[in-house]
PDB file of C-alpha atoms in Angstrom:
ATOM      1  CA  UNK A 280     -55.754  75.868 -34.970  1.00 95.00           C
ATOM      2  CA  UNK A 281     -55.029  74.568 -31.046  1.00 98.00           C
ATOM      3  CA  UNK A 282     -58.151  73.177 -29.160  1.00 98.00           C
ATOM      4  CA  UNK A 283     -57.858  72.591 -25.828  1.00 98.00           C
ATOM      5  CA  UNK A 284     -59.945  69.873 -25.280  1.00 98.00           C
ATOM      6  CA  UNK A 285     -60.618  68.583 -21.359  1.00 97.00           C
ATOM      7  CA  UNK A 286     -61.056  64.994 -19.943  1.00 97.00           C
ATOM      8  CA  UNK A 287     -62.369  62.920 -17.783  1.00 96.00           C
ATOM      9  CA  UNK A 288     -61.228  63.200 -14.532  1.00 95.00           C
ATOM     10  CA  UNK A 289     -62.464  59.468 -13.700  1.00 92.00           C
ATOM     11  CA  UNK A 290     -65.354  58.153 -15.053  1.00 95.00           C
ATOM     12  CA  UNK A 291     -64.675  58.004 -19.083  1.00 95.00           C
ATOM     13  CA  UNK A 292     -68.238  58.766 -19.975  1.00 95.00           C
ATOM     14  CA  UNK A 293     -67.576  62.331 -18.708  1.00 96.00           C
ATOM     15  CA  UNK A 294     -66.939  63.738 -21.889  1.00 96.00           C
ATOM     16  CA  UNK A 295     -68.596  66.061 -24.051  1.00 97.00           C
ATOM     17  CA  UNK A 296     -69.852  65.094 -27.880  1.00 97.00           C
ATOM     18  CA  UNK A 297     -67.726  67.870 -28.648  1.00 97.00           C
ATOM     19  CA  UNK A 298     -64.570  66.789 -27.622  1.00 98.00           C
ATOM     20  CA  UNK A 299     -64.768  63.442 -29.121  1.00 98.00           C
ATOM     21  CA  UNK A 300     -65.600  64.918 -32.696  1.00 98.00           C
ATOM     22  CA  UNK A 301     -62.707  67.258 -32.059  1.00 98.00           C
ATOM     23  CA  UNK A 302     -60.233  64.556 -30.890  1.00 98.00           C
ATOM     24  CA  UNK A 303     -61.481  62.800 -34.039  1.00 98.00           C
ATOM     25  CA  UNK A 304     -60.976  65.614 -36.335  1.00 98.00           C
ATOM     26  CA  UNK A 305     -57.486  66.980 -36.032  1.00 98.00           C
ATOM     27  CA  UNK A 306     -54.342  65.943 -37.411  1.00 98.00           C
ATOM     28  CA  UNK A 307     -52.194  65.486 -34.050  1.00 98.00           C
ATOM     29  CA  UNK A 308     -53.408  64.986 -30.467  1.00 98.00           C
ATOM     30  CA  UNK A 309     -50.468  67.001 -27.772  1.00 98.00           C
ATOM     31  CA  UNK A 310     -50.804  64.461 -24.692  1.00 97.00           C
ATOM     32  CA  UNK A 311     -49.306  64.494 -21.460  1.00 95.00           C
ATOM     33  CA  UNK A 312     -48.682  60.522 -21.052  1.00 95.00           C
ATOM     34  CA  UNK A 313     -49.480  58.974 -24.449  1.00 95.00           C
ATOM     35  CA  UNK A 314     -50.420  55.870 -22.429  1.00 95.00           C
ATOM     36  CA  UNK A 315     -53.183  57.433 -20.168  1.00 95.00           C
ATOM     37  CA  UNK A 316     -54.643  58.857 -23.116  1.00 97.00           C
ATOM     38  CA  UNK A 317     -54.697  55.568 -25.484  1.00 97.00           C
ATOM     39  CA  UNK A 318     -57.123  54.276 -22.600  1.00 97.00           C
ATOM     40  CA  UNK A 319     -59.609  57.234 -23.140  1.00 97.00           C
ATOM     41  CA  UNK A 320     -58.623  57.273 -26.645  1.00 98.00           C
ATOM     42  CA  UNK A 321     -59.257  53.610 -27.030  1.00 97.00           C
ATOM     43  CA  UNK A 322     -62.370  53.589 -25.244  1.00 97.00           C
ATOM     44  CA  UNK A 323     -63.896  56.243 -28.364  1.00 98.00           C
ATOM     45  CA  UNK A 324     -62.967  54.701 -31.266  1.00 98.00           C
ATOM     46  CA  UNK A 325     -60.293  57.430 -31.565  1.00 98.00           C
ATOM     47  CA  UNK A 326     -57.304  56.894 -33.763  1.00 98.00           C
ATOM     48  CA  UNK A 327     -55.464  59.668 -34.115  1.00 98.00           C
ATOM     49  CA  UNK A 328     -51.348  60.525 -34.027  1.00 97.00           C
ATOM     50  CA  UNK A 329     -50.260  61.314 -30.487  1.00 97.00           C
ATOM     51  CA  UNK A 330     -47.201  63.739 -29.377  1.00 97.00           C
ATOM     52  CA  UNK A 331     -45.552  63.744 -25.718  1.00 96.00           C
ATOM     53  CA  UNK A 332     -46.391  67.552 -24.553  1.00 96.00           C
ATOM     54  CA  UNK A 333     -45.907  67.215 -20.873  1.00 95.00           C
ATOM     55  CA  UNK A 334     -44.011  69.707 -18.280  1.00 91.00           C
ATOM     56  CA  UNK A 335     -40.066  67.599 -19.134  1.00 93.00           C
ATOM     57  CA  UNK A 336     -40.444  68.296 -22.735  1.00 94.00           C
ATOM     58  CA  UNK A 337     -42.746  71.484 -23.566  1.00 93.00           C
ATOM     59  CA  UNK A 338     -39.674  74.183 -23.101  1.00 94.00           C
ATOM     60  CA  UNK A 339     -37.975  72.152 -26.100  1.00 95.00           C
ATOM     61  CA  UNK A 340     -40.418  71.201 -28.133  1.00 96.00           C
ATOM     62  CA  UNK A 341     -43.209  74.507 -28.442  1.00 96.00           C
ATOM     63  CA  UNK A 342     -41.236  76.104 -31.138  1.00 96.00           C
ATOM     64  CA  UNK A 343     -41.497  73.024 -33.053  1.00 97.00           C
ATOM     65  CA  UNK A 344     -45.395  72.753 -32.621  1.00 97.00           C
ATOM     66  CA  UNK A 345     -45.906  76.861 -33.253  1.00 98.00           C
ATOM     67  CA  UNK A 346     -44.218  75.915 -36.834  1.00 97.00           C
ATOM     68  CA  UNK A 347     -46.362  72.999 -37.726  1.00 97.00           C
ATOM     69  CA  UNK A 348     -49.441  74.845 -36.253  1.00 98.00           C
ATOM     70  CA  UNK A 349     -48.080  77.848 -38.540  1.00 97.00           C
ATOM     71  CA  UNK A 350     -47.867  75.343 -41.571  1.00 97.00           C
ATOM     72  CA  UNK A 351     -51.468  74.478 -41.179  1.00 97.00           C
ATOM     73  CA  UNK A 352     -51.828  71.428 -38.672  1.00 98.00           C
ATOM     74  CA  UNK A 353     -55.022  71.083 -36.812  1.00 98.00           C
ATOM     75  CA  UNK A 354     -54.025  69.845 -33.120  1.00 98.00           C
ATOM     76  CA  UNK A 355     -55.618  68.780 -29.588  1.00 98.00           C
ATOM     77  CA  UNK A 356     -53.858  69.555 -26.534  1.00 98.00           C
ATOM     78  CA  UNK A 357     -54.993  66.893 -23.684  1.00 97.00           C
ATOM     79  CA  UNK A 358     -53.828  66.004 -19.952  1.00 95.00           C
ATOM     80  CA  UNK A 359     -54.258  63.318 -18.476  1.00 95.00           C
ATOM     81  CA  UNK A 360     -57.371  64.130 -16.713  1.00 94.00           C
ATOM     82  CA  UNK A 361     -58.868  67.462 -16.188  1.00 94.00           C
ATOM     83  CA  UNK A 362     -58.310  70.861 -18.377  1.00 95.00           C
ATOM     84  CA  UNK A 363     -54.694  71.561 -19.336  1.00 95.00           C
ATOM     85  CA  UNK A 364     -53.448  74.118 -18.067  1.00 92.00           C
ATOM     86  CA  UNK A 365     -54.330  74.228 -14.560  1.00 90.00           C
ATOM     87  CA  UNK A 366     -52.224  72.569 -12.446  1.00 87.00           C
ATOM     88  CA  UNK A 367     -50.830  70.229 -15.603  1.00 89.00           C
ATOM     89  CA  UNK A 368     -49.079  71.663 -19.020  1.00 91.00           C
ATOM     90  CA  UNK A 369     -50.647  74.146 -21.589  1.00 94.00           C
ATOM     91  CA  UNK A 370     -49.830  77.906 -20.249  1.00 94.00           C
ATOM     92  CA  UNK A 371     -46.528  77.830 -22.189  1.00 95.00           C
ATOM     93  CA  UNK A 372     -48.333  76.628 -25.148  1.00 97.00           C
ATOM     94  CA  UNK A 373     -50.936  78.623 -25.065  1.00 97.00           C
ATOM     95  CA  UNK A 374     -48.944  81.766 -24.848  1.00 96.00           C
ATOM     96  CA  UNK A 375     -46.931  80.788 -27.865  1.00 97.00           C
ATOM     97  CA  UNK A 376     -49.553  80.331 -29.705  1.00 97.00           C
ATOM     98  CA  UNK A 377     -51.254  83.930 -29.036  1.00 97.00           C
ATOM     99  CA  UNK A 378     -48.087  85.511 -29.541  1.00 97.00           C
ATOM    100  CA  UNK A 379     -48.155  84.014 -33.076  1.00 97.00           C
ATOM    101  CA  UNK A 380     -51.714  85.045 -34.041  1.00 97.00           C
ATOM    102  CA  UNK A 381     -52.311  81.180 -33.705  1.00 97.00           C
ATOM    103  CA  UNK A 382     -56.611  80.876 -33.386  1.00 97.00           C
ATOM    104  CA  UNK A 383     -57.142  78.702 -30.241  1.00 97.00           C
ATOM    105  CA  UNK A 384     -60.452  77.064 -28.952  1.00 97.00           C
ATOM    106  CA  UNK A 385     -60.420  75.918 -24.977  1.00 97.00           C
ATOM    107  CA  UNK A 386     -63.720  73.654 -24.679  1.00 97.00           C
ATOM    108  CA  UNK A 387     -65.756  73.426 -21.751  1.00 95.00           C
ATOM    109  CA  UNK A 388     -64.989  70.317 -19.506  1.00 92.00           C
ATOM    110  CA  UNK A 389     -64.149  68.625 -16.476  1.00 90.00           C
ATOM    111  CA  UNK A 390     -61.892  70.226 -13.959  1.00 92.00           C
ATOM    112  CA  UNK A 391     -62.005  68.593 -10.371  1.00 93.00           C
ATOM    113  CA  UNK A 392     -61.655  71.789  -8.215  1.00 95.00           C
ATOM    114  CA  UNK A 393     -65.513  72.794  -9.065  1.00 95.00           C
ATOM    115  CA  UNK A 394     -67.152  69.727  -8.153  1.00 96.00           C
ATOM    116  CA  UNK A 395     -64.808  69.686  -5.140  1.00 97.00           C
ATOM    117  CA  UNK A 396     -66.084  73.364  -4.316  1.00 97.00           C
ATOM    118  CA  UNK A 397     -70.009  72.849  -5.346  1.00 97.00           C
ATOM    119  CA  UNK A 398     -70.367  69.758  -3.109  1.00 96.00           C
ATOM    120  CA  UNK A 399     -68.805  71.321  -0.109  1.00 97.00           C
ATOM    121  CA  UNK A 400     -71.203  73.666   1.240  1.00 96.00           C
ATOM    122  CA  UNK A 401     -68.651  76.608   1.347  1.00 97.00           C
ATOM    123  CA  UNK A 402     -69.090  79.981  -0.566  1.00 96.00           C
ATOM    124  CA  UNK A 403     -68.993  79.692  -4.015  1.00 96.00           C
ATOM    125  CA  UNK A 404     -69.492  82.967  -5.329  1.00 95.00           C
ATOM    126  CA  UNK A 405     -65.899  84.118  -4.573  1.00 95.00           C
ATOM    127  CA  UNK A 406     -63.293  81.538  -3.988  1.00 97.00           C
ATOM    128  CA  UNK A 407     -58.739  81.314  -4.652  1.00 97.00           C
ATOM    129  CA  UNK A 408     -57.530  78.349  -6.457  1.00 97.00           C
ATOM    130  CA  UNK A 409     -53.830  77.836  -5.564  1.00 96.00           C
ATOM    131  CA  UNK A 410     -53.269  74.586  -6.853  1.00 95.00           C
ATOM    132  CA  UNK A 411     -50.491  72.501  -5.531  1.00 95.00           C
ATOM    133  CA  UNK A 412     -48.808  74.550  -2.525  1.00 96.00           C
ATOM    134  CA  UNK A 413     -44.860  75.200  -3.540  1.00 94.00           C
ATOM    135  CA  UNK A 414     -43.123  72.266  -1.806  1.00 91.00           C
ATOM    136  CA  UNK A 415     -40.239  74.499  -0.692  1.00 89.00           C
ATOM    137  CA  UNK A 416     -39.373  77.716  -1.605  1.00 93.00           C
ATOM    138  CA  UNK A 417     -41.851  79.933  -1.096  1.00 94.00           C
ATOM    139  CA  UNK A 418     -44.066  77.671   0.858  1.00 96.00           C
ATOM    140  CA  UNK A 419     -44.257  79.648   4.129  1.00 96.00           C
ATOM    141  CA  UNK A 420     -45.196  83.182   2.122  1.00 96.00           C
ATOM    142  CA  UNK A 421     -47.866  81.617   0.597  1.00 97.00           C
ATOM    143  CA  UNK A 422     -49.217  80.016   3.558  1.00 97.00           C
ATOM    144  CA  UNK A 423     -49.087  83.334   5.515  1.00 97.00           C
ATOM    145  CA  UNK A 424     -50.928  85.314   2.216  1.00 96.00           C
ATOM    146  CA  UNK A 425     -53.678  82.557   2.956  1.00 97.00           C
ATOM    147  CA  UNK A 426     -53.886  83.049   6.732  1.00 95.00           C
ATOM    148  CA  UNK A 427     -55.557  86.137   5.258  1.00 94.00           C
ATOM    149  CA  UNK A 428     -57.848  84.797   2.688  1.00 95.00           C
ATOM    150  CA  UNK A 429     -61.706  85.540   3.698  1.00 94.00           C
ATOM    151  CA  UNK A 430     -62.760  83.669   0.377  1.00 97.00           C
ATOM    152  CA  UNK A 431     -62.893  79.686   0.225  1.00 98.00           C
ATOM    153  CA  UNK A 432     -59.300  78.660  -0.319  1.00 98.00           C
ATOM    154  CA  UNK A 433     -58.756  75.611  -3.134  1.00 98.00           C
ATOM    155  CA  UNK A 434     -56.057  73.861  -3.161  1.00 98.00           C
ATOM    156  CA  UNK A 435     -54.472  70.011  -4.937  1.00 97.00           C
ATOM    157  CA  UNK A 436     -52.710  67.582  -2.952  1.00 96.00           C
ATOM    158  CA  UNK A 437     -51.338  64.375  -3.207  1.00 95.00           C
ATOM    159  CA  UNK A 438     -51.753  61.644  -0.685  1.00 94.00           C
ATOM    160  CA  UNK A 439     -48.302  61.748   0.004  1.00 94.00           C
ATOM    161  CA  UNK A 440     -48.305  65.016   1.385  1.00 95.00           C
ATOM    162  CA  UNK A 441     -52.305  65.203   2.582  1.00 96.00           C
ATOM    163  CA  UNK A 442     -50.947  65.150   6.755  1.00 96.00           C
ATOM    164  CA  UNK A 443     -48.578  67.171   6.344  1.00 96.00           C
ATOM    165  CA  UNK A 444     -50.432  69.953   4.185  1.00 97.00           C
ATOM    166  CA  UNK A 445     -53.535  69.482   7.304  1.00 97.00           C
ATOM    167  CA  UNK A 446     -50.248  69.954   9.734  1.00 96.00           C
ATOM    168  CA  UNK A 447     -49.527  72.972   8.346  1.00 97.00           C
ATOM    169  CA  UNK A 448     -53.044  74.200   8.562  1.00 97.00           C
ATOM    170  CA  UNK A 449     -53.291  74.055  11.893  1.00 96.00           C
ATOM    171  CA  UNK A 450     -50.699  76.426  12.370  1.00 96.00           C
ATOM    172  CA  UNK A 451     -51.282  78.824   9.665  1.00 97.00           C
ATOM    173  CA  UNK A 452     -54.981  79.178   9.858  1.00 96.00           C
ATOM    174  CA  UNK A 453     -57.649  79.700  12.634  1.00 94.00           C
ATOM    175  CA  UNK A 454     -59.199  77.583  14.851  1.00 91.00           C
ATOM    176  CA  UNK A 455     -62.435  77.955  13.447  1.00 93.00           C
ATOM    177  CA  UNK A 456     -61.523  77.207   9.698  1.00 96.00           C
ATOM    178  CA  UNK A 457     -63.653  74.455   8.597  1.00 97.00           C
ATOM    179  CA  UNK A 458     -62.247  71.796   5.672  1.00 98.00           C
ATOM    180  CA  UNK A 459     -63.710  69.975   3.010  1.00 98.00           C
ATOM    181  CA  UNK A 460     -61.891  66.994   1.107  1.00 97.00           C
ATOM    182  CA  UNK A 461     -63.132  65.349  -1.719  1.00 97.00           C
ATOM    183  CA  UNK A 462     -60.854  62.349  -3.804  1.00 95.00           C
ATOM    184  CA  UNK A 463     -61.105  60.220  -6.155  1.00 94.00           C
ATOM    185  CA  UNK A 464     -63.984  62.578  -8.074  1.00 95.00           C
ATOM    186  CA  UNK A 465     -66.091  60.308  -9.983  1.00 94.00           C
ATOM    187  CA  UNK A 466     -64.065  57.071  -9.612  1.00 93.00           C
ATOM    188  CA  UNK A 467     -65.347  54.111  -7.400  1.00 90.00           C
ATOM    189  CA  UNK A 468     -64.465  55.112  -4.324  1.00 90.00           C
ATOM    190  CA  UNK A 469     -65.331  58.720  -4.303  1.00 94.00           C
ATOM    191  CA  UNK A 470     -65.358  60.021  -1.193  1.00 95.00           C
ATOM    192  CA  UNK A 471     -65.952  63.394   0.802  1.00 96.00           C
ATOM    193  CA  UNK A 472     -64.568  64.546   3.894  1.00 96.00           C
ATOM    194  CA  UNK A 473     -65.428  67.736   6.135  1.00 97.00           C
ATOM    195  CA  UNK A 474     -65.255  69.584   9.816  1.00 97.00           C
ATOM    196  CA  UNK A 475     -62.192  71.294  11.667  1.00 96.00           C
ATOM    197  CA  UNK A 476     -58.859  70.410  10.809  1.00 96.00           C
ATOM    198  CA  UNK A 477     -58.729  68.629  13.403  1.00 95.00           C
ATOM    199  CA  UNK A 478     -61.300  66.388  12.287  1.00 95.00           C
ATOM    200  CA  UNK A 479     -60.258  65.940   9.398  1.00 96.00           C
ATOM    201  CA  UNK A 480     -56.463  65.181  10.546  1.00 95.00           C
ATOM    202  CA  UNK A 481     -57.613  62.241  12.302  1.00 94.00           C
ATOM    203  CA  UNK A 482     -59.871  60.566   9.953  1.00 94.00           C
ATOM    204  CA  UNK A 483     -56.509  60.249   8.152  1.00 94.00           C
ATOM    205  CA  UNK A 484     -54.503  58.726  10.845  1.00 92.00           C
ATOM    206  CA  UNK A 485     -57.054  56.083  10.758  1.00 92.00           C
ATOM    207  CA  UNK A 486     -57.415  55.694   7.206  1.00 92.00           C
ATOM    208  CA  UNK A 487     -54.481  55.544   5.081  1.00 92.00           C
ATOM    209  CA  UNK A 488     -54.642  58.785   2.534  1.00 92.00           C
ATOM    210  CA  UNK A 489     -55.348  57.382  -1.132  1.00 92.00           C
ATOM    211  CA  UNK A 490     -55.766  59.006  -4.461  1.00 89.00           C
ATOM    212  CA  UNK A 491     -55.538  62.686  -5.155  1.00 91.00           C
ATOM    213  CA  UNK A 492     -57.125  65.358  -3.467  1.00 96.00           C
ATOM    214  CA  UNK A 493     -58.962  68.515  -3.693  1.00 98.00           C
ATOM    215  CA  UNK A 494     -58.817  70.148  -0.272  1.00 98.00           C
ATOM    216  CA  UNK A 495     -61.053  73.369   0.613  1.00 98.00           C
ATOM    217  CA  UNK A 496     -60.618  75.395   3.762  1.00 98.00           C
ATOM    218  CA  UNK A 497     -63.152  78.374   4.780  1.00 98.00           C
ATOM    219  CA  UNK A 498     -63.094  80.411   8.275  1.00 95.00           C
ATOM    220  CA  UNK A 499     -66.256  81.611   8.581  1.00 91.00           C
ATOM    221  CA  UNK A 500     -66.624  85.433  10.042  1.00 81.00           C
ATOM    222  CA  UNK A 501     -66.520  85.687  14.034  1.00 64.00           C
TER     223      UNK A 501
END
């Protein structure tokens, strides 16, 4: 058996009974950064074996884990905040495992994007998550199949690349397209941003871009 088990995305009491007792309960927890995870880990009383599973290592090592699931081990696959598998490692496992008749169990759990979307006042009931934009290849393309998007688009940035991503809005999308930012989900200095793009763009040349971001853009209907 594979759970997929989500965490906190922040605040370490945003976890469900569920995935403690689960965390608890199986042989061999799958973590993206074994030291993230000793913090949450840590925190519950939790002290069972971690494995490296992280996007470096998961081509060479799945086969590996298929046989020991296959063999009977009970294991947890975890990120390092948020549900594997979108936008962090777990698709590849995932897959192998349903190709082998391996049972799998994804818990319910924290994922940033829907707190991101809920708070911002845009349309919910129909929305694209794209994740983190390709940085290169590709790039334009996608950009241009957004420019066409009439649901709420959701997308993951990192601070490094915030202005830039905001630059490239303004060129690829319409002049009426509102934003919505929102970092830092349930940590300290959670914060919110929204208007144009322009807006937006120049709250961060005044304020140095920190943490990671969930970034929403909608274009309302002339």
């Amino acid at each position: 058996m594979l759970y997929i088990v989500p965490t906190p995305i922040g605040n370490l009491e945003d976890i469900t009974l569920r995935a403690i007792n689960v965390l608890k309960s199986v042989d061999i927890i799958l973590a993206e950064d074994t030291r993230t995870s000793k913090v949450l880990l840590n925190h519950y009383l939790i002290t069972t074996s971690l494995k490296p599973y992280h996007k470096d290592n998961e081509h060479k090592i799945v086969e590996s884990i298929i046989h020991q699931l296959q063999q009977g081990t009970t294991m947890a696959l975890i990120s390092d905040a948020g549900t594997p598998s979108i936008s962090d490692p777990g698709f590849l496992l995932v897959r192998a495992c349903k190709q082998n008749n391996i049972a799998i169990e994804c818990l319910p759990g924290a994922t940033a994007f829907v707190p991101a979307l809920v708070q911002s006042g845009f349309p919910s009931d129909a929305f694209v998550f794209e994740g983190f934009l390709p940085h290169k290849k590709g790039r334009q393309k996608k950009w241009l199949e957004l420019q066409q998007e009439s649901r709420t688009i959701i997308l993951y940035e990192s601070p490094y690349r915030i202005i830039k991503l905001l630059e490239e809005a303004t060129q690829y999308l319409y002049e009426n397209t509102q934003v919505s930012i929102s970092r830092e989900i349930t940590k300290k200095f959670e914060e919110h941003i929204s208007g144009t793009i322009d807006e937006v763009w120049n709250h961060f040349q005044e304020h140095q871009p920190k943490g990671e971001f969930v970034v929403l853009f909608y274009t309302p209907k002339k």
